PDB file of C-alpha atoms in Angstrom:
ATOM      1  CA  MET X 257      -2.167 -21.622  15.717  1.00 49.00           C
ATOM      2  CA  LYS X 258      -0.388 -22.916  18.829  1.00 50.00           C
ATOM      3  CA  ILE X 259       1.728 -21.240  21.479  1.00 48.00           C
ATOM      4  CA  PHE X 260       3.345 -24.004  23.549  1.00 44.00           C
ATOM      5  CA  PRO X 261       0.440 -26.214  24.698  1.00 44.00           C
ATOM      6  CA  LEU X 262      -2.190 -23.514  23.991  1.00 43.00           C
ATOM      7  CA  SER X 263      -4.236 -23.639  20.807  1.00 51.00           C
ATOM      8  CA  LEU X 264      -5.503 -20.166  19.931  1.00 57.00           C
ATOM      9  CA  LEU X 265      -6.989 -21.086  16.569  1.00 62.00           C
ATOM     10  CA  PRO X 266      -8.045 -24.438  15.122  1.00 62.00           C
ATOM     11  CA  ALA X 267      -5.908 -25.787  12.316  1.00 61.00           C
ATOM     12  CA  ASN X 268      -8.634 -25.157   9.740  1.00 67.00           C
ATOM     13  CA  PRO X 269     -11.239 -22.705  11.064  1.00 74.00           C
ATOM     14  CA  LYS X 270     -14.463 -22.520   9.124  1.00 79.00           C
ATOM     15  CA  ILE X 271     -15.595 -18.965   9.774  1.00 83.00           C
ATOM     16  CA  ASP X 272     -18.085 -17.645   7.227  1.00 86.00           C
ATOM     17  CA  PHE X 273     -16.461 -14.270   6.605  1.00 88.00           C
ATOM     18  CA  MET X 274     -18.294 -13.715   3.336  1.00 88.00           C
ATOM     19  CA  ARG X 275     -21.684 -14.030   4.998  1.00 89.00           C
ATOM     20  CA  MET X 276     -21.006 -10.839   6.929  1.00 90.00           C
ATOM     21  CA  ARG X 277     -19.152  -9.054   4.128  1.00 90.00           C
ATOM     22  CA  TRP X 278     -21.742  -6.297   3.720  1.00 93.00           C
ATOM     23  CA  VAL X 279     -21.636  -5.526   7.426  1.00 94.00           C
ATOM     24  CA  THR X 280     -17.843  -5.319   7.463  1.00 93.00           C
ATOM     25  CA  MET X 281     -17.752  -3.178   4.312  1.00 94.00           C
ATOM     26  CA  ILE X 282     -20.331  -0.755   5.734  1.00 94.00           C
ATOM     27  CA  ILE X 283     -18.362  -0.504   9.001  1.00 95.00           C
ATOM     28  CA  GLY X 284     -15.195   0.059   6.981  1.00 93.00           C
ATOM     29  CA  LEU X 285     -16.914   2.808   4.967  1.00 94.00           C
ATOM     30  CA  VAL X 286     -18.091   4.532   8.168  1.00 95.00           C
ATOM     31  CA  VAL X 287     -14.579   4.409   9.647  1.00 95.00           C
ATOM     32  CA  PHE X 288     -13.153   5.693   6.354  1.00 94.00           C
ATOM     33  CA  ILE X 289     -15.566   8.647   6.276  1.00 95.00           C
ATOM     34  CA  ALA X 290     -14.853   9.404   9.949  1.00 95.00           C
ATOM     35  CA  ALA X 291     -11.102   9.474   9.227  1.00 94.00           C
ATOM     36  CA  ILE X 292     -11.587  11.829   6.283  1.00 94.00           C
ATOM     37  CA  GLY X 293     -13.838  14.020   8.426  1.00 93.00           C
ATOM     38  CA  ALA X 294     -11.228  14.231  11.194  1.00 92.00           C
ATOM     39  CA  ILE X 295      -8.504  15.168   8.725  1.00 90.00           C
ATOM     40  CA  ALA X 296     -10.695  17.714   6.929  1.00 91.00           C
ATOM     41  CA  THR X 297     -12.092  19.425  10.039  1.00 91.00           C
ATOM     42  CA  GLN X 298      -9.201  19.227  12.491  1.00 88.00           C
ATOM     43  CA  GLY X 299      -6.178  18.799  10.273  1.00 84.00           C
ATOM     44  CA  PHE X 300      -2.810  17.637  11.546  1.00 84.00           C
ATOM     45  CA  ASN X 301      -0.772  19.049  14.385  1.00 81.00           C
ATOM     46  CA  TYR X 302       2.375  19.333  12.282  1.00 78.00           C
ATOM     47  CA  ALA X 303       5.724  19.273  14.038  1.00 75.00           C
ATOM     48  CA  LEU X 304       8.620  21.574  13.259  1.00 73.00           C
ATOM     49  CA  ASP X 305       9.731  19.115  10.576  1.00 70.00           C
ATOM     50  CA  PHE X 306       6.862  20.436   8.423  1.00 73.00           C
ATOM     51  CA  THR X 307       6.177  23.926   9.800  1.00 72.00           C
ATOM     52  CA  GLY X 308       9.659  25.190  10.612  1.00 71.00           C
ATOM     53  CA  GLY X 309      10.702  26.787  13.889  1.00 75.00           C
ATOM     54  CA  THR X 310      13.021  26.324  16.838  1.00 79.00           C
ATOM     55  CA  SER X 311      13.398  23.329  19.135  1.00 79.00           C
ATOM     56  CA  VAL X 312      15.027  23.676  22.557  1.00 82.00           C
ATOM     57  CA  THR X 313      15.817  20.816  24.959  1.00 83.00           C
ATOM     58  CA  LEU X 314      15.959  22.006  28.572  1.00 83.00           C
ATOM     59  CA  ARG X 315      17.099  20.337  31.776  1.00 84.00           C
ATOM     60  CA  PHE X 316      15.808  21.462  35.174  1.00 85.00           C
ATOM     61  CA  ASP X 317      17.202  20.722  38.612  1.00 82.00           C
ATOM     62  CA  GLN X 318      13.822  19.279  39.557  1.00 83.00           C
ATOM     63  CA  ALA X 319      10.939  17.881  37.530  1.00 80.00           C
ATOM     64  CA  PRO X 320       9.001  20.970  36.346  1.00 84.00           C
ATOM     65  CA  ASP X 321       5.246  21.463  35.995  1.00 80.00           C
ATOM     66  CA  VAL X 322       4.644  21.101  32.249  1.00 80.00           C
ATOM     67  CA  ASP X 323       1.384  23.103  32.317  1.00 81.00           C
ATOM     68  CA  GLY X 324       3.120  25.821  34.320  1.00 82.00           C
ATOM     69  CA  VAL X 325       5.919  26.015  31.735  1.00 81.00           C
ATOM     70  CA  ARG X 326       3.348  26.399  28.953  1.00 83.00           C
ATOM     71  CA  GLU X 327       1.644  29.240  30.833  1.00 83.00           C
ATOM     72  CA  LYS X 328       4.942  31.050  31.385  1.00 83.00           C
ATOM     73  CA  LEU X 329       5.843  30.771  27.708  1.00 82.00           C
ATOM     74  CA  ALA X 330       2.389  32.070  26.720  1.00 81.00           C
ATOM     75  CA  GLU X 331       2.841  35.042  29.046  1.00 80.00           C
ATOM     76  CA  ALA X 332       6.187  35.724  27.363  1.00 80.00           C
ATOM     77  CA  GLY X 333       4.461  35.896  23.977  1.00 79.00           C
ATOM     78  CA  HIS X 334       5.060  32.332  22.759  1.00 77.00           C
ATOM     79  CA  ASP X 335       1.428  31.199  22.425  1.00 73.00           C
ATOM     80  CA  ASN X 336       2.316  28.505  19.884  1.00 72.00           C
ATOM     81  CA  ALA X 337       4.868  26.774  22.137  1.00 76.00           C
ATOM     82  CA  GLN X 338       4.649  22.988  22.401  1.00 76.00           C
ATOM     83  CA  VAL X 339       6.051  21.514  25.605  1.00 78.00           C
ATOM     84  CA  GLN X 340       6.556  17.833  26.371  1.00 75.00           C
ATOM     85  CA  THR X 341       8.679  15.742  28.698  1.00 73.00           C
ATOM     86  CA  PHE X 342      11.817  14.343  27.166  1.00 67.00           C
ATOM     87  CA  GLY X 343      14.084  11.663  28.618  1.00 63.00           C
ATOM     88  CA  SER X 344      13.984  11.949  32.397  1.00 66.00           C
ATOM     89  CA  GLY X 345      11.259  13.816  34.248  1.00 71.00           C
ATOM     90  CA  ALA X 346      13.562  16.831  34.636  1.00 79.00           C
ATOM     91  CA  ASP X 347      14.009  17.260  30.848  1.00 82.00           C
ATOM     92  CA  LEU X 348      11.611  19.208  28.645  1.00 80.00           C
ATOM     93  CA  LEU X 349      11.400  19.644  24.881  1.00 79.00           C
ATOM     94  CA  VAL X 350      10.097  23.085  23.901  1.00 81.00           C
ATOM     95  CA  ARG X 351       9.117  23.675  20.281  1.00 80.00           C
ATOM     96  CA  LEU X 352       8.279  27.090  18.869  1.00 79.00           C
ATOM     97  CA  ARG X 353       6.755  27.240  15.416  1.00 72.00           C
ATOM     98  CA  ALA X 354       8.239  29.668  12.934  1.00 64.00           C
ATOM     99  CA  GLU X 355       6.384  32.928  12.359  1.00 60.00           C
ATOM    100  CA  GLU X 356       8.612  33.877   9.420  1.00 56.00           C
ATOM    101  CA  GLU X 357      11.725  32.677   7.572  1.00 56.00           C
ATOM    102  CA  GLN X 358      14.524  30.813   9.348  1.00 56.00           C
ATOM    103  CA  LEU X 359      16.115  32.840  12.131  1.00 59.00           C
ATOM    104  CA  THR X 360      19.720  33.955  11.982  1.00 65.00           C
ATOM    105  CA  VAL X 361      22.207  32.478  14.442  1.00 64.00           C
ATOM    106  CA  ASP X 362      21.993  35.554  16.677  1.00 68.00           C
ATOM    107  CA  GLN X 363      18.179  35.633  16.539  1.00 70.00           C
ATOM    108  CA  ASN X 364      17.955  31.953  17.387  1.00 69.00           C
ATOM    109  CA  ALA X 365      20.385  32.390  20.311  1.00 76.00           C
ATOM    110  CA  GLN X 366      18.303  35.302  21.610  1.00 77.00           C
ATOM    111  CA  LEU X 367      15.117  33.224  21.312  1.00 78.00           C
ATOM    112  CA  VAL X 368      16.693  30.415  23.333  1.00 80.00           C
ATOM    113  CA  GLN X 369      17.713  32.886  26.040  1.00 82.00           C
ATOM    114  CA  ASP X 370      14.154  34.284  26.099  1.00 82.00           C
ATOM    115  CA  VAL X 371      12.813  30.771  26.634  1.00 82.00           C
ATOM    116  CA  ILE X 372      15.237  30.100  29.495  1.00 82.00           C
ATOM    117  CA  ALA X 373      14.345  33.390  31.148  1.00 82.00           C
ATOM    118  CA  ALA X 374      10.631  32.679  30.842  1.00 82.00           C
ATOM    119  CA  VAL X 375      10.640  29.151  32.297  1.00 82.00           C
ATOM    120  CA  SER X 376      13.402  29.347  34.907  1.00 82.00           C
ATOM    121  CA  THR X 377      12.690  30.030  38.563  1.00 82.00           C
ATOM    122  CA  PRO X 378      15.195  30.800  41.333  1.00 81.00           C
ATOM    123  CA  ASP X 379      14.649  27.408  42.965  1.00 83.00           C
ATOM    124  CA  ASN X 380      14.454  25.452  39.695  1.00 82.00           C
ATOM    125  CA  PRO X 381      16.643  26.975  36.953  1.00 84.00           C
ATOM    126  CA  ALA X 382      16.782  25.557  33.422  1.00 83.00           C
ATOM    127  CA  THR X 383      19.853  24.873  31.310  1.00 83.00           C
ATOM    128  CA  VAL X 384      20.011  24.217  27.572  1.00 82.00           C
ATOM    129  CA  ILE X 385      21.011  20.745  26.439  1.00 83.00           C
ATOM    130  CA  SER X 386      20.566  21.423  22.727  1.00 78.00           C
ATOM    131  CA  SER X 387      18.719  23.667  20.281  1.00 77.00           C
ATOM    132  CA  GLU X 388      18.040  23.682  16.550  1.00 75.00           C
ATOM    133  CA  SER X 389      16.228  25.841  14.025  1.00 73.00           C
ATOM    134  CA  ILE X 390      14.421  24.662  10.879  1.00 68.00           C
ATOM    135  CA  GLY X 391      13.453  27.128   8.146  1.00 62.00           C
ATOM    136  CA  SER X 392      10.016  27.192   6.521  1.00 56.00           C
ATOM    137  CA  GLN X 393      11.508  26.548   3.067  1.00 55.00           C
ATOM    138  CA  VAL X 394      13.159  23.340   4.276  1.00 53.00           C
ATOM    139  CA  SER X 395       9.898  22.294   5.930  1.00 55.00           C
ATOM    140  CA  ALA X 396       7.921  22.866   2.722  1.00 61.00           C
ATOM    141  CA  GLU X 397      10.388  20.687   0.807  1.00 69.00           C
ATOM    142  CA  LEU X 398      10.017  17.930   3.415  1.00 65.00           C
ATOM    143  CA  ALA X 399       6.222  18.072   3.143  1.00 66.00           C
ATOM    144  CA  THR X 400       6.385  17.813  -0.661  1.00 74.00           C
ATOM    145  CA  LYS X 401       8.800  14.893  -0.516  1.00 74.00           C
ATOM    146  CA  ALA X 402       6.601  13.150   2.054  1.00 70.00           C
ATOM    147  CA  LEU X 403       3.557  13.395  -0.226  1.00 74.00           C
ATOM    148  CA  ASN X 404       5.594  12.191  -3.204  1.00 78.00           C
ATOM    149  CA  ALA X 405       6.806   9.197  -1.169  1.00 75.00           C
ATOM    150  CA  VAL X 406       3.255   8.120  -0.328  1.00 74.00           C
ATOM    151  CA  ILE X 407       2.098   8.479  -3.951  1.00 79.00           C
ATOM    152  CA  PHE X 408       5.174   6.623  -5.223  1.00 79.00           C
ATOM    153  CA  VAL X 409       4.551   3.680  -2.892  1.00 74.00           C
ATOM    154  CA  LEU X 410       0.850   3.420  -3.797  1.00 73.00           C
ATOM    155  CA  VAL X 411       1.554   3.552  -7.534  1.00 78.00           C
ATOM    156  CA  GLY X 412       4.349   1.004  -7.113  1.00 77.00           C
ATOM    157  CA  PHE X 413       1.981  -1.370  -5.325  1.00 71.00           C
ATOM    158  CA  LEU X 414      -0.606  -0.932  -8.069  1.00 74.00           C
ATOM    159  CA  ILE X 415       1.881  -1.748 -10.838  1.00 78.00           C
ATOM    160  CA  TYR X 416       3.477  -4.694  -9.012  1.00 75.00           C
ATOM    161  CA  ILE X 417       0.211  -6.405  -8.087  1.00 73.00           C
ATOM    162  CA  GLY X 418      -1.192  -5.722 -11.568  1.00 70.00           C
ATOM    163  CA  PHE X 419       1.674  -7.788 -13.020  1.00 74.00           C
ATOM    164  CA  ARG X 420       1.775 -10.308 -10.172  1.00 71.00           C
ATOM    165  CA  PHE X 421      -1.938 -11.054 -10.062  1.00 71.00           C
ATOM    166  CA  GLU X 422      -4.708  -9.311 -12.012  1.00 76.00           C
ATOM    167  CA  TRP X 423      -5.821  -5.691 -12.264  1.00 82.00           C
ATOM    168  CA  LYS X 424      -8.846  -6.204 -10.003  1.00 85.00           C
ATOM    169  CA  PHE X 425      -6.566  -7.476  -7.250  1.00 86.00           C
ATOM    170  CA  ALA X 426      -4.269  -4.497  -7.815  1.00 84.00           C
ATOM    171  CA  VAL X 427      -7.127  -2.009  -7.402  1.00 86.00           C
ATOM    172  CA  VAL X 428      -8.465  -3.694  -4.249  1.00 89.00           C
ATOM    173  CA  ALA X 429      -4.998  -4.003  -2.691  1.00 87.00           C
ATOM    174  CA  SER X 430      -4.314  -0.310  -3.314  1.00 85.00           C
ATOM    175  CA  VAL X 431      -7.735   0.657  -1.936  1.00 89.00           C
ATOM    176  CA  THR X 432      -7.297  -1.360   1.274  1.00 91.00           C
ATOM    177  CA  THR X 433      -3.756  -0.028   1.734  1.00 88.00           C
ATOM    178  CA  PHE X 434      -4.981   3.533   1.261  1.00 88.00           C
ATOM    179  CA  PHE X 435      -7.779   2.763   3.734  1.00 93.00           C
ATOM    180  CA  ASP X 436      -5.282   1.584   6.368  1.00 92.00           C
ATOM    181  CA  VAL X 437      -3.052   4.634   5.964  1.00 90.00           C
ATOM    182  CA  LEU X 438      -5.968   7.069   6.004  1.00 92.00           C
ATOM    183  CA  VAL X 439      -7.501   5.530   9.137  1.00 94.00           C
ATOM    184  CA  VAL X 440      -4.194   5.739  11.002  1.00 93.00           C
ATOM    185  CA  ALA X 441      -3.707   9.317   9.774  1.00 92.00           C
ATOM    186  CA  GLY X 442      -7.267  10.082  10.880  1.00 93.00           C
ATOM    187  CA  PHE X 443      -6.379   8.914  14.377  1.00 93.00           C
ATOM    188  CA  TRP X 444      -3.529  11.442  14.517  1.00 91.00           C
ATOM    189  CA  ALA X 445      -5.817  14.204  13.288  1.00 90.00           C
ATOM    190  CA  ALA X 446      -8.605  13.325  15.751  1.00 91.00           C
ATOM    191  CA  THR X 447      -6.305  13.118  18.773  1.00 89.00           C
ATOM    192  CA  GLY X 448      -4.222  16.185  17.897  1.00 85.00           C
ATOM    193  CA  ARG X 449      -0.963  14.317  18.398  1.00 85.00           C
ATOM    194  CA  GLU X 450       2.114  15.832  16.836  1.00 81.00           C
ATOM    195  CA  PHE X 451       2.707  14.719  13.244  1.00 85.00           C
ATOM    196  CA  ASP X 452       6.415  14.571  12.444  1.00 81.00           C
ATOM    197  CA  LEU X 453       8.778  12.653  10.171  1.00 81.00           C
ATOM    198  CA  THR X 454       8.803   9.599  12.453  1.00 84.00           C
ATOM    199  CA  VAL X 455       5.017   9.345  12.098  1.00 87.00           C
ATOM    200  CA  LEU X 456       5.392   9.579   8.330  1.00 85.00           C
ATOM    201  CA  ALA X 457       7.967   6.775   8.434  1.00 84.00           C
ATOM    202  CA  GLY X 458       5.481   4.742  10.472  1.00 87.00           C
ATOM    203  CA  LEU X 459       2.765   5.313   7.850  1.00 88.00           C
ATOM    204  CA  LEU X 460       5.076   4.066   5.094  1.00 84.00           C
ATOM    205  CA  ALA X 461       5.810   0.987   7.206  1.00 86.00           C
ATOM    206  CA  VAL X 462       2.057   0.453   7.651  1.00 87.00           C
ATOM    207  CA  MET X 463       1.660   0.480   3.880  1.00 85.00           C
ATOM    208  CA  GLY X 464       4.269  -2.263   3.519  1.00 83.00           C
ATOM    209  CA  PHE X 465       2.761  -4.351   6.311  1.00 85.00           C
ATOM    210  CA  SER X 466      -0.759  -3.990   4.916  1.00 85.00           C
ATOM    211  CA  ILE X 467       0.144  -4.926   1.367  1.00 85.00           C
ATOM    212  CA  ASN X 468       2.104  -7.953   2.585  1.00 84.00           C
ATOM    213  CA  ASP X 469      -0.903  -9.347   4.460  1.00 85.00           C
ATOM    214  CA  THR X 470      -3.208  -8.705   1.522  1.00 87.00           C
ATOM    215  CA  ILE X 471      -0.904 -10.359  -1.006  1.00 86.00           C
ATOM    216  CA  VAL X 472      -0.726 -13.539   1.103  1.00 87.00           C
ATOM    217  CA  VAL X 473      -4.524 -13.819   1.074  1.00 88.00           C
ATOM    218  CA  PHE X 474      -4.754 -13.013  -2.643  1.00 87.00           C
ATOM    219  CA  ASP X 475      -2.135 -15.612  -3.517  1.00 86.00           C
ATOM    220  CA  ARG X 476      -4.187 -18.273  -1.762  1.00 88.00           C
ATOM    221  CA  VAL X 477      -7.343 -17.020  -3.508  1.00 87.00           C
ATOM    222  CA  ARG X 478      -5.692 -17.458  -6.884  1.00 83.00           C
ATOM    223  CA  GLU X 479      -4.489 -20.974  -6.067  1.00 85.00           C
ATOM    224  CA  ASN X 480      -7.894 -22.029  -4.753  1.00 86.00           C
ATOM    225  CA  PHE X 481      -9.730 -20.626  -7.760  1.00 83.00           C
ATOM    226  CA  ARG X 482      -7.604 -22.861  -9.960  1.00 79.00           C
ATOM    227  CA  SER X 483      -7.857 -26.002  -7.808  1.00 81.00           C
ATOM    228  CA  MET X 484     -11.303 -25.868  -6.174  1.00 79.00           C
ATOM    229  CA  ARG X 485     -14.593 -26.566  -7.899  1.00 80.00           C
ATOM    230  CA  ALA X 486     -16.690 -24.130  -5.935  1.00 81.00           C
ATOM    231  CA  ASP X 487     -18.400 -20.769  -6.218  1.00 83.00           C
ATOM    232  CA  PRO X 488     -16.351 -17.592  -5.585  1.00 85.00           C
ATOM    233  CA  LEU X 489     -17.760 -16.986  -2.082  1.00 87.00           C
ATOM    234  CA  THR X 490     -16.702 -20.470  -0.982  1.00 88.00           C
ATOM    235  CA  VAL X 491     -13.254 -19.933  -2.465  1.00 88.00           C
ATOM    236  CA  PHE X 492     -12.841 -16.600  -0.672  1.00 90.00           C
ATOM    237  CA  ASN X 493     -13.945 -18.102   2.645  1.00 90.00           C
ATOM    238  CA  ALA X 494     -11.562 -21.026   2.282  1.00 89.00           C
ATOM    239  CA  SER X 495      -8.670 -18.735   1.366  1.00 90.00           C
ATOM    240  CA  ILE X 496      -9.180 -16.406   4.339  1.00 90.00           C
ATOM    241  CA  ASN X 497      -9.520 -19.321   6.776  1.00 89.00           C
ATOM    242  CA  GLN X 498      -6.432 -21.075   5.413  1.00 88.00           C
ATOM    243  CA  THR X 499      -4.276 -17.960   5.836  1.00 87.00           C
ATOM    244  CA  LEU X 500      -5.905 -16.779   9.073  1.00 88.00           C
ATOM    245  CA  SER X 501      -3.431 -18.414  11.434  1.00 84.00           C
ATOM    246  CA  ARG X 502      -0.439 -17.114   9.504  1.00 84.00           C
ATOM    247  CA  THR X 503      -1.892 -13.605   9.346  1.00 86.00           C
ATOM    248  CA  ILE X 504      -2.575 -13.424  13.076  1.00 87.00           C
ATOM    249  CA  ILE X 505       0.815 -14.881  14.071  1.00 86.00           C
ATOM    250  CA  THR X 506       2.633 -12.361  11.872  1.00 86.00           C
ATOM    251  CA  SER X 507       0.574  -9.484  13.244  1.00 87.00           C
ATOM    252  CA  VAL X 508       1.049 -10.505  16.888  1.00 88.00           C
ATOM    253  CA  VAL X 509       4.833 -10.824  16.499  1.00 87.00           C
ATOM    254  CA  PHE X 510       5.015  -7.466  14.724  1.00 88.00           C
ATOM    255  CA  LEU X 511       2.802  -5.862  17.370  1.00 89.00           C
ATOM    256  CA  LEU X 512       4.985  -7.186  20.184  1.00 88.00           C
ATOM    257  CA  SER X 513       8.090  -5.786  18.501  1.00 87.00           C
ATOM    258  CA  VAL X 514       6.724  -2.283  18.030  1.00 88.00           C
ATOM    259  CA  SER X 515       5.156  -2.361  21.522  1.00 88.00           C
ATOM    260  CA  ALA X 516       8.651  -2.810  22.962  1.00 86.00           C
ATOM    261  CA  LEU X 517       9.769   0.140  20.847  1.00 83.00           C
ATOM    262  CA  TYR X 518       6.850   2.201  22.155  1.00 85.00           C
ATOM    263  CA  PHE X 519       7.449   1.471  25.835  1.00 84.00           C
ATOM    264  CA  TYR X 520      11.256   1.507  25.850  1.00 79.00           C
ATOM    265  CA  GLY X 521      12.280   3.532  22.788  1.00 71.00           C
ATOM    266  CA  GLY X 522      11.875   6.941  24.378  1.00 67.00           C
ATOM    267  CA  GLY X 523       9.838   9.970  23.379  1.00 67.00           C
ATOM    268  CA  SER X 524      11.570  10.448  20.028  1.00 69.00           C
ATOM    269  CA  LEU X 525      10.337   7.058  18.750  1.00 79.00           C
ATOM    270  CA  GLU X 526       6.891   7.110  20.344  1.00 83.00           C
ATOM    271  CA  GLY X 527       5.150   8.429  17.225  1.00 85.00           C
ATOM    272  CA  LEU X 528       6.793   5.848  14.974  1.00 87.00           C
ATOM    273  CA  ALA X 529       5.915   2.958  17.279  1.00 90.00           C
ATOM    274  CA  LEU X 530       2.324   4.040  17.942  1.00 92.00           C
ATOM    275  CA  THR X 531       1.679   4.501  14.228  1.00 92.00           C
ATOM    276  CA  GLN X 532       2.898   0.987  13.526  1.00 91.00           C
ATOM    277  CA  MET X 533       0.922  -0.493  16.419  1.00 93.00           C
ATOM    278  CA  ILE X 534      -2.350   0.989  15.194  1.00 93.00           C
ATOM    279  CA  GLY X 535      -1.467   0.159  11.591  1.00 91.00           C
ATOM    280  CA  ALA X 536      -0.801  -3.489  12.477  1.00 91.00           C
ATOM    281  CA  VAL X 537      -4.307  -3.855  13.916  1.00 92.00           C
ATOM    282  CA  ILE X 538      -6.054  -1.965  11.094  1.00 93.00           C
ATOM    283  CA  GLY X 539      -4.004  -3.705   8.384  1.00 91.00           C
ATOM    284  CA  THR X 540      -4.760  -7.152   9.766  1.00 91.00           C
ATOM    285  CA  LEU X 541      -8.492  -6.469   9.990  1.00 91.00           C
ATOM    286  CA  SER X 542      -8.656  -4.989   6.488  1.00 92.00           C
ATOM    287  CA  SER X 543      -6.831  -7.939   4.897  1.00 90.00           C
ATOM    288  CA  ILE X 544      -9.271 -10.350   6.574  1.00 90.00           C
ATOM    289  CA  LEU X 545     -12.552  -8.435   6.480  1.00 90.00           C
ATOM    290  CA  LEU X 546     -12.294  -6.041   3.521  1.00 91.00           C
ATOM    291  CA  ALA X 547      -9.910  -7.288   0.819  1.00 90.00           C
ATOM    292  CA  CYS X 548     -11.832 -10.372  -0.368  1.00 89.00           C
ATOM    293  CA  PRO X 549     -15.314  -8.868   0.153  1.00 91.00           C
ATOM    294  CA  LEU X 550     -14.367  -6.006  -2.180  1.00 92.00           C
ATOM    295  CA  LEU X 551     -13.654  -8.601  -4.871  1.00 89.00           C
ATOM    296  CA  THR X 552     -17.387  -9.409  -4.917  1.00 89.00           C
ATOM    297  CA  VAL X 553     -18.596  -5.851  -5.592  1.00 87.00           C
ATOM    298  CA  GLY X 554     -19.460  -4.353  -8.975  1.00 85.00           C
ATOM    299  CA  PHE X 555     -16.739  -4.173 -11.603  1.00 87.00           C
ATOM    300  CA  LEU X 556     -14.237  -5.615  -9.105  1.00 83.00           C
ATOM    301  CA  THR X 557     -16.069  -8.959  -8.980  1.00 84.00           C
ATOM    302  CA  VAL X 558     -13.610 -11.764  -9.647  1.00 81.00           C
ATOM    303  CA  THR X 559     -14.634 -14.857 -11.598  1.00 76.00           C
ATOM    304  CA  LYS X 560     -12.875 -18.130 -12.303  1.00 70.00           C
ATOM    305  CA  GLN X 561     -12.181 -16.944 -15.852  1.00 71.00           C
ATOM    306  CA  ASP X 562     -10.187 -14.001 -14.493  1.00 65.00           C
ATOM    307  CA  LEU X 563      -7.787 -16.372 -12.766  1.00 66.00           C
ATOM    308  CA  LEU X 564      -7.336 -19.107 -15.347  1.00 62.00           C
ATOM    309  CA  PRO X 565      -3.617 -19.877 -15.736  1.00 55.00           C
ATOM    310  CA  LYS X 566      -1.812 -17.849 -18.347  1.00 53.00           C
ATOM    311  CA  ALA X 567       0.391 -19.673 -20.809  1.00 45.00           C
ATOM    312  CA  ARG X 568       3.532 -18.775 -18.880  1.00 46.00           C
ATOM    313  CA  ASP X 569       2.036 -20.314 -15.711  1.00 49.00           C
ATOM    314  CA  GLU X 570       1.010 -23.678 -17.147  1.00 49.00           C
ATOM    315  CA  ALA X 571       4.505 -25.204 -17.066  1.00 52.00           C
ATOM    316  CA  GLU X 572       5.012 -24.131 -13.457  1.00 50.00           C
ATOM    317  CA  LEU X 573       1.585 -25.450 -12.433  1.00 46.00           C
ATOM    318  CA  ALA X 574       2.296 -28.780 -14.117  1.00 54.00           C
ATOM    319  CA  ARG X 575       5.390 -29.250 -11.947  1.00 55.00           C
ATOM    320  CA  ARG X 576       3.464 -28.747  -8.701  1.00 51.00           C
ATOM    321  CA  PRO X 577       2.632 -31.919  -6.735  1.00 47.00           C
TER     322      PRO X 577
END
């Protein structure tokens, strides 16, 4: 792997990944359990997209004290208010979770006026840029659709890879993809960051990125099993090393792209970008350190017989140089 005159990776590295496979799988299991623990004990800090409520964008004459605004809203009876900077330093986004069904137009207007009265000061008044209200019924439907989307993608991956490769590959690819998504989700639970629809979109993108990396490695594994006269561990090592440069280049380019989105995309895209940044790192590591090692464990162990060419493949293989 070369960038201009710099060589970051040798053309054919010979790293013995399979020698440390038990260590990497144990570390992966620990991280997996930690992510589940964070989700189970702390849960997600759901945004209004999933809980319902009212969102108000305010503009002050001067940059306000965010902690002071939170205290004023709490004193006014809005203990569940979420306050964050938005756009310039003088703009704030205030989110109030719904306590009941969606407010009427008049109730929502009164709530907005209550917020303005609570946070404004004579020397730094606030004005409303925009406001919106989301009902709890709509939020529940969004949550259900989000869960269905994740399940649909995972099942689709399982079916596609089962036809494209072999069922053991399909199971491992789905497991590693689920691992990547759960670890990223565990990060959001552990840090208490707001979980909204942009974060969900980022998780779906992580699933696509992860499965793409894994399929590249698996495709090389299948080719090497058919062309190399070697034991499975040697084949796995060769396959990972041969695709290592490509995997890292793809991940670095993707990471640079979403980093630009994170730093310059504004607060509304921060969750999406950060999810993809973390997912790119986790997905790359899992495709290198977990995918092939899992193919050496128990009923998932792959043998040369599993990957012998099917009748439909023989003609295509015969045409290859």
